[in-house]
XYZ file of N, CA and C in Angstrom:
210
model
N -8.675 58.080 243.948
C -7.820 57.632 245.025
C -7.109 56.360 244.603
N -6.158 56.216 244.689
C -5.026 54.888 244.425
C -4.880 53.971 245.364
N -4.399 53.058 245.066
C -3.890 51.864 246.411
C -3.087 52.597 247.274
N -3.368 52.430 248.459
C -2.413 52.549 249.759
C -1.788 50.956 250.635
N -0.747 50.870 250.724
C -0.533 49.520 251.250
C -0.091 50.039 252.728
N -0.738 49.672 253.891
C 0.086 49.638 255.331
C 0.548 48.336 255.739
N 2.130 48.465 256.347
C 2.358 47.803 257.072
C 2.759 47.893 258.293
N 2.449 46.985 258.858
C 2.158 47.072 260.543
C 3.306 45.818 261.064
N 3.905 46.642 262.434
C 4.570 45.461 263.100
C 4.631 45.924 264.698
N 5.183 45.143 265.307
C 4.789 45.060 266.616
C 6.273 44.497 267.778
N 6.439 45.427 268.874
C 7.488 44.595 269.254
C 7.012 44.627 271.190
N 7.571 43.646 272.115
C 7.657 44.052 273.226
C 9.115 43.733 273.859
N 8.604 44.890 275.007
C 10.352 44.948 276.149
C 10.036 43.680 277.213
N 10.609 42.929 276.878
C 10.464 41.829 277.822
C 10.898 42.257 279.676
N 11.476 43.332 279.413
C 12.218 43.232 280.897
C 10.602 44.113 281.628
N 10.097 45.080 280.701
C 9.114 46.051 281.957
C 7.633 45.601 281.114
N 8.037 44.838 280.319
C 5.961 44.450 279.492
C 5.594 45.312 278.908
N 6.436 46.947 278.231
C 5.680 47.690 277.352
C 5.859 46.761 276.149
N 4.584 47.183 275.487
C 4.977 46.855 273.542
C 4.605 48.356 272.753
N 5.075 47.912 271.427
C 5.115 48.990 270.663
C 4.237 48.746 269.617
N 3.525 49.499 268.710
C 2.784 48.819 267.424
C 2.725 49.934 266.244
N 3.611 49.760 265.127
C 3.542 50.732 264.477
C 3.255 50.560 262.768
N 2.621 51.395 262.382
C 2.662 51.224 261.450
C 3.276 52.446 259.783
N 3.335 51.730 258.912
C 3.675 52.892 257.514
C 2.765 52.692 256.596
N 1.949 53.959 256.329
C 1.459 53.897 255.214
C 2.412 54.294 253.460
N 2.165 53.670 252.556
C 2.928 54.196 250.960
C 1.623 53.760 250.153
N 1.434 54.867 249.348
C 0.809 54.698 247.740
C 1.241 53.800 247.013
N 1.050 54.182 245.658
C 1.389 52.330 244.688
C 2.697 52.984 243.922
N 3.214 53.835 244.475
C 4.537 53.965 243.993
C 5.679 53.961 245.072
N 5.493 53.251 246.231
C 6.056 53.314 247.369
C 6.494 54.316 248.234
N 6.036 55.497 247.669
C 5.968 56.930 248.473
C 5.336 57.104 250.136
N 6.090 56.832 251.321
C 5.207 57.300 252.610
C 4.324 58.218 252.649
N 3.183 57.887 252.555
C 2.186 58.737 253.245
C 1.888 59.089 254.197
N 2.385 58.124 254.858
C 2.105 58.533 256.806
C 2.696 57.176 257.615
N 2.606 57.666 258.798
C 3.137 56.550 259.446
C 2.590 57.095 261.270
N 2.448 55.749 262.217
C 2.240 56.114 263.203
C 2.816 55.141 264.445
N 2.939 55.089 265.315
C 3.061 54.433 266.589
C 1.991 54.405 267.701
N 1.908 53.453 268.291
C 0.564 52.995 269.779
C 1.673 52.399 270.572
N 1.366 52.675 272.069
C 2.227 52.542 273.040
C 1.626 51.100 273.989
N 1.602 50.502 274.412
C 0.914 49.665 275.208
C 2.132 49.296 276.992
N 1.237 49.944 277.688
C 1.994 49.621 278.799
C 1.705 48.114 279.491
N 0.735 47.703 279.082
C 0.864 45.995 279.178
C 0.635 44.867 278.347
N 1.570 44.993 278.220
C 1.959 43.788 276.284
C 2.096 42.389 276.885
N 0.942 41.558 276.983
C 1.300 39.813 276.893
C 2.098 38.988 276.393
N 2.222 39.366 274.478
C 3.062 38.806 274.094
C 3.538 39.822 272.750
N 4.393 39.244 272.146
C 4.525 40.014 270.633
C 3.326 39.561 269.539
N 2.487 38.397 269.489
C 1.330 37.840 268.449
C 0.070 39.249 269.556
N 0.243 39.574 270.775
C -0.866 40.093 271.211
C -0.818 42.131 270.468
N 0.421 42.459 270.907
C 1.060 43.553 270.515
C 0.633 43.698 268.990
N 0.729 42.914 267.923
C 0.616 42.738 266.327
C -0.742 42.447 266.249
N -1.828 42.355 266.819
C -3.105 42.072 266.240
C -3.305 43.204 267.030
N -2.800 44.095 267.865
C -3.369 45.208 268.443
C -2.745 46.508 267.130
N -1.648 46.555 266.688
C -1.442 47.067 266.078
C -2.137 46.935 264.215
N -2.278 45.962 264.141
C -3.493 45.522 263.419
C -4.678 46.277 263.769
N -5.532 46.265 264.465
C -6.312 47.181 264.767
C -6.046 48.406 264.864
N -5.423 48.783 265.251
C -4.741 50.335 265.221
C -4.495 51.022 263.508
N -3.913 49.865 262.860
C -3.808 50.161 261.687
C -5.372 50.363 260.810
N -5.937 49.638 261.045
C -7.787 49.485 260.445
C -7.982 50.452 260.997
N -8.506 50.865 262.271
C -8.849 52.457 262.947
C -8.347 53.428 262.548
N -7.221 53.552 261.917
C -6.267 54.836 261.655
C -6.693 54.787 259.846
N -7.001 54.088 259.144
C -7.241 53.884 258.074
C -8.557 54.151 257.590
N -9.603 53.851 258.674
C -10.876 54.241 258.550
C -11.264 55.817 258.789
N -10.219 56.120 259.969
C -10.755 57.668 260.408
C -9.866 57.999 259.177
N -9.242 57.967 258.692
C -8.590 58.847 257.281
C -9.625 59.387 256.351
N -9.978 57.715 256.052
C -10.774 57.864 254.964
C -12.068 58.761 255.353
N -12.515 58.571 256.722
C -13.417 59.504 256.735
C -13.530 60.935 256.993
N -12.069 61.538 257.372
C -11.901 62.789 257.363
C -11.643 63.771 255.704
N -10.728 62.543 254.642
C -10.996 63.081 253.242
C -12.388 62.682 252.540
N -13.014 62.322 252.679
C -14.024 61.824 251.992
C -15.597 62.314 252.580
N -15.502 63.038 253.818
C -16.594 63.251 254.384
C -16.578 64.652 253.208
């Protein structure tokens, strides 16, 4: 298995308080491997939205690994 790099970012709608949190996975040749989105219907701020998507990204990274590897 090779390096996978995700990056994760995060935005909110200031007018109704959703945020968004998404992330892309690429191998070590910058090829997408995957990519996903989390919806949040009550987003505090954009630093709250990005450590949620942060987590989202670790959770989505862990169940991977444990669906190829089991």
């Amino acid at each position: 298995m090779g390096v996978i790099k995700i990056n994760v970012d995060g935005a909110v709608d200031v007018n109704n308080g959703r945020g968004r949190a998404g992330l892309v996975a690429q191998d070590s040749n910058g090829v997408v491997v995957g990519a996903a989105m989390e919806l949040s219907r009550r987003a505090a701020s954009v630093r709250v939205i990005e450590a949620a998507g942060f987590r989202f990204a670790v959770l989505t990274a862990l169940n991977e690994l444990t669906l190829h590897h089991s």
